[in-house]
């Protein structure tokens, strides 16, 4: 039996029907590398069971303290059934990329069963009509509660659940002996209440100490801002359509790019890979909101970025070691390279000021108080949309997770693509996740379905923003560089009898030139230039909506 850490408990306390607190991932696998050239469902189950020997936390369930008087506990599930957590489904016809996105969005919208170990995985077949994939591929969608893992922990989980080669060795006995053991018996009510009474005094002392420490850090931070040792946070970001109340339904889409092309932009502009991703997302948001006639007239959009806090906090009892900083996306700058340079400068300042700010640990407040208090406060916050009174507005959360730069295998099948899915929170209906793996980088979007009914159009905005930034950074060299044989997923599946041979089906990414811009895009945020008229905006918005499909 293990009690949840403060931050892990925060994600349990913030769980609500419309905003479940789980993260997810979608891997696509080529079975031709497996022994015999195919993979059976029972092979995947056997591999997961073998790997779970190293992940005992994923065989535990949550036990809450009566009355919500203390943080809950992880207890080994004596009735653990791996086949409840591993499910086998198939895409409906035509089995294309759109159907896969719809299926993943539906699965991700459903809350986990909180009475069982807090993870699920779905093996999805029927991907036969998705271009640019080897024949016979299958997908695995996995979701895990945020109380189990953060971004870095999720990457570690992915590595632990995969093999480094198609024919792995079985788990050695000496490795099994190093796996921590958990008790089989559930704690009784009297035991939980007794522990809660003891912990009550500790929690009160911890709360008092934390309050005093936060007050001191706030004072120090205010003094540093006054001295201009760290920049003051920007409170001028406008609200957008993504700051509405979040409903129960989701949409998902993703674009895939060569990591080498991102490095080309990084080296040419003198920025980081994370800055390149932010620059592309910034340009995509600009295109998307202008096409819908929803781009705020003043100010720049801002984003929240999760920050790995393992170095700052050191070793703690939490599975999660994450904070958050805020950065401007500089959507008020028309030139993509100038915008990228401003983003780079802003993210560096945000990290310096964010790490110095006590607000980076603000999420921990949801775990310090008893679940009884925090859950009631979370319901009140969501029901009354109190986030609209916050002094800072963010349009999206952008998380960047670095995966392995070498291939991974599941039951012998090589993982060819991977996409991450984040968490939506009340009044923040858009999450962008950046993931790098084996020479590729993916930009995934998760959004509220009612707020973003056209995720395919947002995907196209991401691709166009990438092409614009690549051309701007590389100039005349842009069309000559072929760093990888990877292209964004196409929406128009080719007829089966007209497809290219499998070996040639992955086209090299070449940023397109001569793309015609809309009137809204041409007048984008340029000082002194007239904005499109309302009628033109509405027409562009209708055209954009027509390009997408409701999931």
Coordinates of N, CA and C in Angstrom, one line a residue, residues 292-496:
X292 N -11.8 31.5 -39.3 CA -13.1 31.5 -38.7 C -13.6 32.9 -38.2
X293 N -12.8 33.9 -38.5 CA -13.2 35.2 -38.0 C -13.2 35.4 -36.5
X294 N -12.3 34.7 -35.8 CA -12.3 34.7 -34.4 C -11.0 35.2 -33.8
X295 N -10.1 35.7 -34.7 CA -8.8 36.2 -34.2 C -9.0 37.5 -33.4
X296 N -8.6 37.6 -32.1 CA -8.8 38.8 -31.4 C -8.0 40.0 -32.1
X297 N -8.6 41.2 -32.0 CA -8.0 42.3 -32.7 C -6.8 42.9 -32.1
X298 N -6.6 42.7 -30.8 CA -5.5 43.3 -30.1 C -4.7 42.2 -29.3
X299 N -3.4 42.4 -29.1 CA -2.6 41.5 -28.3 C -2.2 40.2 -29.0
X300 N -1.3 39.5 -28.3 CA -0.8 38.2 -28.8 C -1.4 37.1 -28.0
X301 N -1.6 36.0 -28.7 CA -2.1 34.8 -28.0 C -0.9 34.2 -27.1
X302 N -1.3 33.6 -26.0 CA -0.3 33.0 -25.1 C -0.6 31.5 -24.9
X303 N 0.4 30.8 -24.5 CA 0.3 29.3 -24.3 C 0.9 29.0 -22.9
X304 N 0.3 27.9 -22.3 CA 0.9 27.3 -21.1 C 1.8 26.2 -21.5
X305 N 2.9 26.0 -20.9 CA 3.9 25.0 -21.2 C 4.2 24.2 -20.0
X306 N 3.9 22.9 -19.9 CA 4.4 22.1 -18.8 C 5.9 22.2 -18.7
X307 N 6.4 22.2 -17.4 CA 7.8 22.3 -17.2 C 8.3 21.1 -16.3
X308 N 9.3 20.4 -16.7 CA 9.8 19.3 -15.9 C 10.5 19.8 -14.7
X309 N 9.9 19.4 -13.5 CA 10.4 20.0 -12.2 C 11.3 19.0 -11.4
X310 N 11.8 18.0 -12.0 CA 12.5 17.0 -11.3 C 13.8 17.6 -10.7
X311 N 14.5 18.4 -11.5 CA 15.7 19.0 -11.0 C 15.4 20.0 -9.9
X312 N 14.3 20.8 -10.0 CA 14.0 21.8 -9.0 C 13.6 21.1 -7.7
X313 N 12.7 20.1 -7.8 CA 12.1 19.5 -6.5 C 13.0 18.4 -6.0
X314 N 13.8 17.8 -6.8 CA 14.6 16.7 -6.3 C 13.7 15.4 -6.2
X315 N 14.1 14.5 -5.4 CA 13.3 13.2 -5.2 C 12.1 13.5 -4.3
X316 N 11.0 13.1 -4.8 CA 9.7 13.2 -4.0 C 8.9 12.0 -4.2
X317 N 7.8 11.9 -3.4 CA 7.0 10.7 -3.5 C 6.0 10.7 -4.7
X318 N 6.0 11.8 -5.5 CA 5.1 12.0 -6.6 C 5.6 11.3 -7.8
X319 N 4.6 10.6 -8.6 CA 4.9 10.2 -9.9 C 5.0 11.4 -10.9
X320 N 4.3 12.5 -10.6 CA 4.3 13.7 -11.4 C 5.3 14.7 -10.8
X321 N 6.2 15.2 -11.7 CA 7.1 16.2 -11.3 C 7.0 17.3 -12.4
X322 N 5.9 18.0 -12.4 CA 5.6 19.0 -13.4 C 5.1 20.3 -12.9
X323 N 5.5 21.4 -13.5 CA 5.0 22.7 -13.2 C 4.5 23.3 -14.5
X324 N 4.3 24.6 -14.5 CA 3.8 25.2 -15.7 C 4.4 26.6 -15.8
X325 N 4.7 27.0 -17.1 CA 5.1 28.4 -17.3 C 4.3 28.9 -18.5
X326 N 4.3 30.2 -18.7 CA 3.4 30.8 -19.7 C 4.3 31.6 -20.7
X327 N 4.0 31.6 -21.9 CA 4.8 32.3 -22.9 C 3.9 32.8 -24.0
X328 N 4.3 34.0 -24.6 CA 3.6 34.6 -25.7 C 3.9 33.8 -27.0
X329 N 2.9 33.7 -27.8 CA 3.1 33.1 -29.1 C 3.3 34.1 -30.2
X330 N 3.3 35.4 -29.8 CA 3.7 36.5 -30.7 C 2.9 36.5 -32.0
X331 N 1.6 36.2 -31.9 CA 0.8 36.2 -33.1 C 0.5 37.6 -33.7
X332 N 1.0 38.6 -33.0 CA 0.9 40.0 -33.5 C 2.0 40.3 -34.4
X333 N 2.9 39.4 -34.7 CA 4.0 39.6 -35.6 C 3.7 38.8 -36.9
X334 N 3.7 39.5 -38.0 CA 3.3 38.8 -39.3 C 4.4 38.0 -39.9
X335 N 5.7 38.4 -39.8 CA 6.8 37.7 -40.4 C 7.1 36.4 -39.6
X336 N 7.1 35.2 -40.3 CA 7.3 34.0 -39.5 C 8.7 33.9 -38.8
X337 N 9.7 34.4 -39.5 CA 11.1 34.4 -38.8 C 11.2 35.3 -37.7
X338 N 10.6 36.5 -37.8 CA 10.6 37.5 -36.7 C 9.8 37.0 -35.6
X339 N 8.7 36.3 -35.9 CA 7.8 35.7 -34.9 C 8.6 34.6 -34.1
X340 N 9.3 33.8 -34.9 CA 10.1 32.7 -34.3 C 11.2 33.3 -33.3
X341 N 11.9 34.3 -33.8 CA 12.9 35.0 -32.9 C 12.3 35.5 -31.6
X342 N 11.1 36.1 -31.8 CA 10.4 36.7 -30.6 C 10.0 35.5 -29.6
X343 N 9.5 34.4 -30.2 CA 9.1 33.3 -29.4 C 10.3 32.7 -28.6
X344 N 11.5 32.6 -29.3 CA 12.7 32.1 -28.7 C 13.1 33.0 -27.5
X345 N 13.1 34.3 -27.7 CA 13.4 35.2 -26.6 C 12.4 35.1 -25.5
X346 N 11.1 35.0 -25.8 CA 10.1 34.9 -24.8 C 10.1 33.6 -24.0
X347 N 10.4 32.5 -24.7 CA 10.5 31.2 -23.9 C 11.6 31.2 -23.0
X348 N 12.8 31.8 -23.4 CA 13.9 31.8 -22.5 C 13.6 32.6 -21.3
X349 N 12.9 33.8 -21.5 CA 12.5 34.6 -20.3 C 11.5 33.9 -19.5
X350 N 10.5 33.2 -20.1 CA 9.5 32.5 -19.4 C 10.1 31.4 -18.5
X351 N 11.1 30.7 -19.0 CA 11.7 29.6 -18.2 C 12.5 30.2 -17.0
X352 N 13.2 31.4 -17.3 CA 13.9 32.0 -16.2 C 12.9 32.5 -15.1
X353 N 11.9 33.3 -15.6 CA 11.0 33.8 -14.6 C 10.1 32.8 -14.0
X354 N 9.7 31.8 -14.8 CA 8.8 30.7 -14.4 C 9.4 29.9 -13.3
X355 N 10.7 29.5 -13.5 CA 11.4 28.7 -12.5 C 11.6 29.5 -11.2
X356 N 11.6 30.8 -11.3 CA 11.8 31.6 -10.1 C 10.4 31.9 -9.4
X357 N 9.4 31.7 -10.2 CA 8.0 32.1 -9.7 C 7.4 31.0 -8.8
X358 N 6.9 31.3 -7.7 CA 6.2 30.3 -6.8 C 5.0 29.8 -7.5
X359 N 4.4 30.5 -8.5 CA 3.2 30.0 -9.1 C 3.4 28.8 -10.0
X360 N 4.7 28.4 -10.3 CA 5.0 27.2 -11.0 C 4.5 26.0 -10.3
X361 N 4.4 26.1 -9.0 CA 4.0 25.0 -8.2 C 2.5 25.1 -7.8
X362 N 1.7 26.0 -8.4 CA 0.4 26.3 -8.0 C -0.5 25.0 -8.1
X363 N -0.2 24.1 -9.0 CA -1.1 22.9 -9.1 C -1.0 22.1 -7.9
X364 N 0.1 22.1 -7.1 CA 0.2 21.3 -5.9 C -0.9 21.7 -4.9
X365 N -1.4 22.9 -4.9 CA -2.4 23.3 -4.0 C -3.6 22.4 -4.0
X366 N -3.9 21.8 -5.2 CA -5.0 20.9 -5.4 C -4.8 19.6 -4.7
X367 N -3.6 19.3 -4.3 CA -3.3 18.1 -3.6 C -3.0 18.3 -2.1
X368 N -2.7 19.5 -1.7 CA -2.4 19.8 -0.3 C -3.7 19.6 0.6
X369 N -4.8 20.2 0.1 CA -6.0 20.2 0.9 C -6.6 18.8 0.8
X370 N -7.5 18.5 1.7 CA -8.2 17.2 1.6 C -9.0 17.1 0.4
X371 N -9.2 15.8 -0.1 CA -10.0 15.6 -1.3 C -11.4 16.2 -1.2
X372 N -12.0 16.2 0.0 CA -13.3 16.7 0.2 C -13.4 18.2 -0.2
X373 N -12.4 18.9 0.2 CA -12.3 20.4 -0.1 C -12.0 20.6 -1.6
X374 N -11.0 19.9 -2.1 CA -10.5 20.2 -3.4 C -11.5 19.8 -4.5
X375 N -12.2 18.7 -4.3 CA -13.2 18.2 -5.3 C -14.4 19.2 -5.3
X376 N -14.8 19.7 -4.2 CA -15.9 20.6 -4.2 C -15.5 21.9 -4.8
X377 N -14.3 22.4 -4.6 CA -13.8 23.6 -5.2 C -13.7 23.4 -6.7
X378 N -13.2 22.3 -7.2 CA -13.1 22.0 -8.6 C -14.4 22.1 -9.3
X379 N -15.5 21.4 -8.7 CA -16.8 21.5 -9.2 C -17.3 22.9 -9.3
X380 N -17.1 23.7 -8.2 CA -17.6 25.0 -8.2 C -16.9 25.9 -9.3
X381 N -15.6 25.7 -9.4 CA -14.8 26.4 -10.4 C -15.3 26.1 -11.9
X382 N -15.5 24.8 -12.2 CA -16.0 24.5 -13.5 C -17.4 24.9 -13.8
X383 N -18.3 24.7 -12.8 CA -19.7 25.0 -13.0 C -19.9 26.5 -13.2
X384 N -19.2 27.3 -12.6 CA -19.4 28.8 -12.7 C -18.4 29.4 -13.6
X385 N -17.6 28.6 -14.3 CA -16.6 29.2 -15.3 C -15.8 30.3 -14.6
X386 N -15.2 30.1 -13.5 CA -14.5 31.1 -12.7 C -13.2 31.5 -13.4
X387 N -12.7 30.6 -14.3 CA -11.5 30.9 -15.0 C -11.5 32.2 -15.8
X388 N -12.7 32.6 -16.2 CA -12.8 33.9 -16.9 C -12.4 35.1 -16.1
X389 N -12.3 34.9 -14.8 CA -11.8 36.0 -14.0 C -10.3 36.0 -13.8
X390 N -9.6 35.1 -14.3 CA -8.2 35.0 -14.2 C -7.5 36.2 -14.9
X391 N -6.4 36.8 -14.4 CA -5.8 37.9 -15.0 C -5.0 37.5 -16.3
X392 N -4.7 36.2 -16.5 CA -4.0 35.8 -17.7 C -4.8 34.8 -18.5
X393 N -4.9 35.0 -19.8 CA -5.6 34.0 -20.6 C -4.6 33.3 -21.5
X394 N -4.7 32.0 -21.6 CA -3.9 31.2 -22.5 C -4.8 30.5 -23.5
X395 N -4.4 30.4 -24.7 CA -5.2 29.8 -25.8 C -5.1 28.3 -25.8
X396 N -3.9 27.8 -25.5 CA -3.7 26.4 -25.6 C -2.6 26.0 -24.6
X397 N -2.5 24.7 -24.3 CA -1.4 24.2 -23.6 C -0.5 23.4 -24.6
X398 N 0.8 23.6 -24.6 CA 1.7 23.0 -25.5 C 2.7 22.2 -24.8
X399 N 2.7 20.9 -24.9 CA 3.7 20.0 -24.2 C 4.6 19.4 -25.2
X400 N 5.9 19.4 -24.9 CA 6.9 18.8 -25.8 C 7.6 17.7 -25.0
X401 N 7.4 16.5 -25.6 CA 8.0 15.3 -25.0 C 9.0 14.6 -25.9
X402 N 10.2 14.4 -25.5 CA 11.2 13.7 -26.3 C 11.1 12.2 -26.1
X403 N 10.8 11.5 -27.2 CA 10.8 10.1 -27.2 C 12.2 9.6 -27.6
X404 N 12.3 8.2 -27.7 CA 13.6 7.7 -28.1 C 13.9 7.9 -29.6
X405 N 15.2 8.0 -29.9 CA 15.6 8.2 -31.3 C 16.0 6.9 -32.0
X406 N 15.5 5.8 -31.4 CA 15.7 4.5 -32.0 C 14.3 3.8 -32.1
X407 N 14.2 2.8 -32.9 CA 12.9 2.1 -33.0 C 12.5 1.2 -31.8
X408 N 11.2 1.1 -31.5 CA 10.8 0.3 -30.5 C 9.8 -0.8 -31.1
X409 N 9.7 -1.9 -30.4 CA 8.9 -3.0 -30.9 C 7.9 -3.5 -29.9
X410 N 6.7 -3.9 -30.4 CA 5.6 -4.4 -29.5 C 5.3 -5.8 -30.1
X411 N 5.5 -6.8 -29.4 CA 5.2 -8.2 -29.8 C 5.9 -8.5 -31.2
X412 N 7.1 -7.9 -31.3 CA 7.9 -8.0 -32.6 C 7.6 -7.0 -33.7
X413 N 6.4 -6.3 -33.6 CA 6.0 -5.3 -34.6 C 6.7 -4.0 -34.3
X414 N 7.3 -3.4 -35.3 CA 8.0 -2.2 -35.2 C 7.0 -1.0 -35.1
X415 N 7.3 -0.1 -34.2 CA 6.4 1.1 -34.1 C 7.0 2.1 -35.1
X416 N 6.1 2.5 -36.0 CA 6.5 3.4 -37.1 C 6.1 4.8 -36.8
X417 N 5.0 5.0 -36.1 CA 4.6 6.4 -35.7 C 4.1 6.4 -34.3
X418 N 4.1 7.6 -33.7 CA 3.6 7.8 -32.3 C 3.1 9.2 -32.2
X419 N 1.9 9.3 -31.6 CA 1.2 10.6 -31.4 C 0.8 10.7 -29.9
X420 N 0.9 11.8 -29.3 CA 0.5 12.0 -27.9 C -0.8 12.7 -27.8
X421 N -1.5 12.5 -26.7 CA -2.8 13.2 -26.4 C -2.7 13.7 -25.0
X422 N -3.1 14.9 -24.8 CA -3.0 15.6 -23.5 C -4.3 15.6 -22.8
X423 N -4.5 16.6 -21.9 CA -5.6 16.8 -21.0 C -6.3 18.1 -21.3
X424 N -7.6 18.2 -21.4 CA -8.3 19.5 -21.4 C -8.7 19.8 -20.0
X425 N -8.7 21.1 -19.7 CA -9.2 21.6 -18.4 C -10.3 22.6 -18.6
X426 N -11.1 22.9 -17.5 CA -12.2 23.8 -17.7 C -11.7 25.1 -18.3
X427 N -12.4 25.6 -19.3 CA -12.1 26.8 -20.0 C -10.8 26.8 -20.8
X428 N -10.2 25.7 -21.1 CA -9.1 25.6 -22.0 C -9.3 24.3 -22.8
X429 N -9.9 24.6 -24.0 CA -10.4 23.5 -24.9 C -9.4 23.1 -26.0
X430 N -8.1 23.4 -25.9 CA -7.2 23.0 -26.9 C -5.8 22.6 -26.3
X431 N -5.3 21.5 -26.7 CA -4.0 21.0 -26.2 C -3.2 20.5 -27.4
X432 N -2.0 21.1 -27.6 CA -1.1 20.6 -28.6 C 0.0 19.9 -28.0
X433 N 0.4 18.7 -28.5 CA 1.4 17.9 -28.0 C 2.5 17.6 -29.1
X434 N 3.7 17.9 -28.7 CA 4.8 17.6 -29.7 C 5.6 16.4 -29.2
X435 N 5.8 15.5 -30.1 CA 6.5 14.2 -29.7 C 7.5 13.9 -30.8
X436 N 8.8 13.6 -30.3 CA 9.8 13.1 -31.3 C 10.1 11.7 -31.1
X437 N 10.3 11.0 -32.2 CA 10.6 9.5 -32.1 C 11.2 9.1 -33.4
X438 N 12.4 8.5 -33.3 CA 13.1 7.8 -34.4 C 13.2 8.6 -35.7
X439 N 13.6 9.9 -35.5 CA 13.8 10.7 -36.7 C 12.6 11.4 -37.2
X440 N 11.5 11.3 -36.5 CA 10.2 12.0 -36.8 C 9.8 12.9 -35.7
X441 N 9.0 13.8 -36.0 CA 8.3 14.7 -35.0 C 6.9 14.9 -35.3
X442 N 6.0 14.7 -34.3 CA 4.6 14.8 -34.6 C 4.0 15.9 -33.8
X443 N 3.0 16.6 -34.4 CA 2.3 17.7 -33.7 C 0.8 17.2 -33.6
X444 N 0.4 16.9 -32.4 CA -1.0 16.4 -32.2 C -1.9 17.4 -31.6
X445 N -3.1 17.4 -32.0 CA -4.1 18.3 -31.4 C -5.2 17.6 -30.8
X446 N -5.6 17.9 -29.6 CA -6.8 17.5 -28.9 C -7.6 18.7 -28.5
X447 N -8.9 18.6 -28.9 CA -9.8 19.8 -28.6 C -11.2 19.4 -28.3
X448 N -11.9 20.3 -27.7 CA -13.3 20.1 -27.5 C -14.0 20.1 -28.8
X449 N -14.9 19.1 -29.0 CA -15.6 19.0 -30.3 C -16.4 20.2 -30.7
X450 N -17.1 20.8 -29.7 CA -18.0 21.9 -30.0 C -17.2 23.1 -30.3
X451 N -16.0 23.3 -29.8 CA -15.2 24.4 -30.0 C -14.5 24.3 -31.3
X452 N -13.9 23.1 -31.6 CA -13.2 22.9 -32.9 C -13.9 21.8 -33.7
X453 N -14.9 22.1 -34.4 CA -15.7 21.1 -35.2 C -14.9 20.6 -36.5
X454 N -13.8 21.3 -36.8 CA -13.1 21.0 -38.0 C -11.6 20.8 -37.8
X455 N -11.3 19.7 -37.1 CA -9.9 19.4 -36.8 C -9.0 19.2 -38.0
X456 N -9.6 18.7 -39.1 CA -8.8 18.5 -40.3 C -8.3 19.8 -40.9
X457 N -9.1 20.9 -40.7 CA -8.7 22.2 -41.2 C -7.5 22.7 -40.3
X458 N -7.6 22.4 -39.0 CA -6.5 22.8 -38.1 C -5.2 22.1 -38.5
X459 N -5.4 20.8 -38.8 CA -4.2 20.0 -39.3 C -3.6 20.7 -40.6
X460 N -4.4 21.1 -41.5 CA -3.9 21.8 -42.7 C -3.2 23.1 -42.3
X461 N -3.7 23.8 -41.3 CA -3.1 25.0 -40.9 C -1.7 24.7 -40.3
X462 N -1.6 23.6 -39.6 CA -0.3 23.2 -39.1 C 0.7 23.0 -40.2
X463 N 0.3 22.2 -41.2 CA 1.1 21.9 -42.4 C 1.5 23.2 -43.1
X464 N 0.6 24.1 -43.4 CA 0.9 25.3 -44.1 C 1.8 26.2 -43.3
X465 N 1.7 26.2 -42.0 CA 2.5 27.0 -41.1 C 4.0 26.5 -41.1
X466 N 4.1 25.1 -41.1 CA 5.4 24.5 -41.2 C 6.1 24.8 -42.5
X467 N 5.3 24.7 -43.6 CA 5.9 25.0 -44.9 C 6.3 26.5 -45.0
X468 N 5.5 27.4 -44.5 CA 5.9 28.8 -44.5 C 7.2 29.0 -43.7
X469 N 7.3 28.5 -42.6 CA 8.5 28.7 -41.7 C 9.7 28.0 -42.3
X470 N 9.5 26.9 -42.9 CA 10.6 26.2 -43.5 C 11.2 27.0 -44.7
X471 N 10.3 27.5 -45.6 CA 10.8 28.3 -46.7 C 11.4 29.6 -46.2
X472 N 10.9 30.2 -45.2 CA 11.4 31.5 -44.7 C 12.8 31.2 -44.1
X473 N 13.0 30.1 -43.4 CA 14.3 29.9 -42.7 C 15.4 29.4 -43.7
X474 N 15.0 28.5 -44.7 CA 16.0 27.9 -45.6 C 16.1 28.7 -46.9
X475 N 15.2 29.5 -47.2 CA 15.3 30.3 -48.5 C 15.3 29.4 -49.7
X476 N 16.3 29.7 -50.6 CA 16.4 29.0 -51.8 C 16.8 27.5 -51.6
X477 N 17.3 27.2 -50.4 CA 17.7 25.8 -50.2 C 16.5 24.9 -49.8
X478 N 15.3 25.5 -49.5 CA 14.2 24.8 -48.9 C 13.7 23.7 -49.9
X479 N 13.6 24.0 -51.2 CA 13.1 23.0 -52.1 C 14.2 21.9 -52.5
X480 N 15.5 22.2 -52.1 CA 16.5 21.2 -52.5 C 16.8 20.2 -51.4
X481 N 16.3 20.5 -50.2 CA 16.6 19.6 -49.1 C 15.6 18.5 -48.9
X482 N 16.1 17.3 -48.8 CA 15.2 16.1 -48.6 C 15.8 15.3 -47.5
X483 N 15.6 15.7 -46.3 CA 16.3 15.1 -45.1 C 15.6 13.8 -44.7
X484 N 14.4 13.6 -45.0 CA 13.7 12.3 -44.6 C 12.6 12.0 -45.5
X485 N 12.3 10.7 -45.6 CA 11.2 10.3 -46.4 C 9.9 10.2 -45.6
X486 N 9.4 11.3 -45.1 CA 8.2 11.4 -44.3 C 7.4 12.6 -44.7
X487 N 6.1 12.4 -44.8 CA 5.2 13.5 -45.1 C 4.0 13.5 -44.2
X488 N 3.4 14.7 -44.0 CA 2.2 14.8 -43.2 C 1.1 13.8 -43.7
X489 N 0.3 13.2 -42.9 CA -0.7 12.3 -43.3 C -1.7 12.9 -44.3
X490 N -1.9 12.3 -45.4 CA -2.9 12.8 -46.4 C -4.3 12.5 -46.0
X491 N -5.2 13.3 -46.4 CA -6.6 13.1 -46.1 C -7.3 12.3 -47.2
X492 N -6.8 12.3 -48.4 CA -7.5 11.7 -49.6 C -6.8 10.3 -49.8
X493 N -7.4 9.3 -49.3 CA -6.9 7.9 -49.6 C -6.9 7.6 -51.1
X494 N -5.8 7.0 -51.5 CA -5.8 6.5 -52.9 C -6.6 5.3 -53.1
X495 N -7.2 5.1 -54.2 CA -7.9 3.8 -54.5 C -6.8 2.7 -54.4
X496 N -7.3 1.5 -53.9 CA -6.3 0.4 -53.6 C -5.5 0.0 -54.9

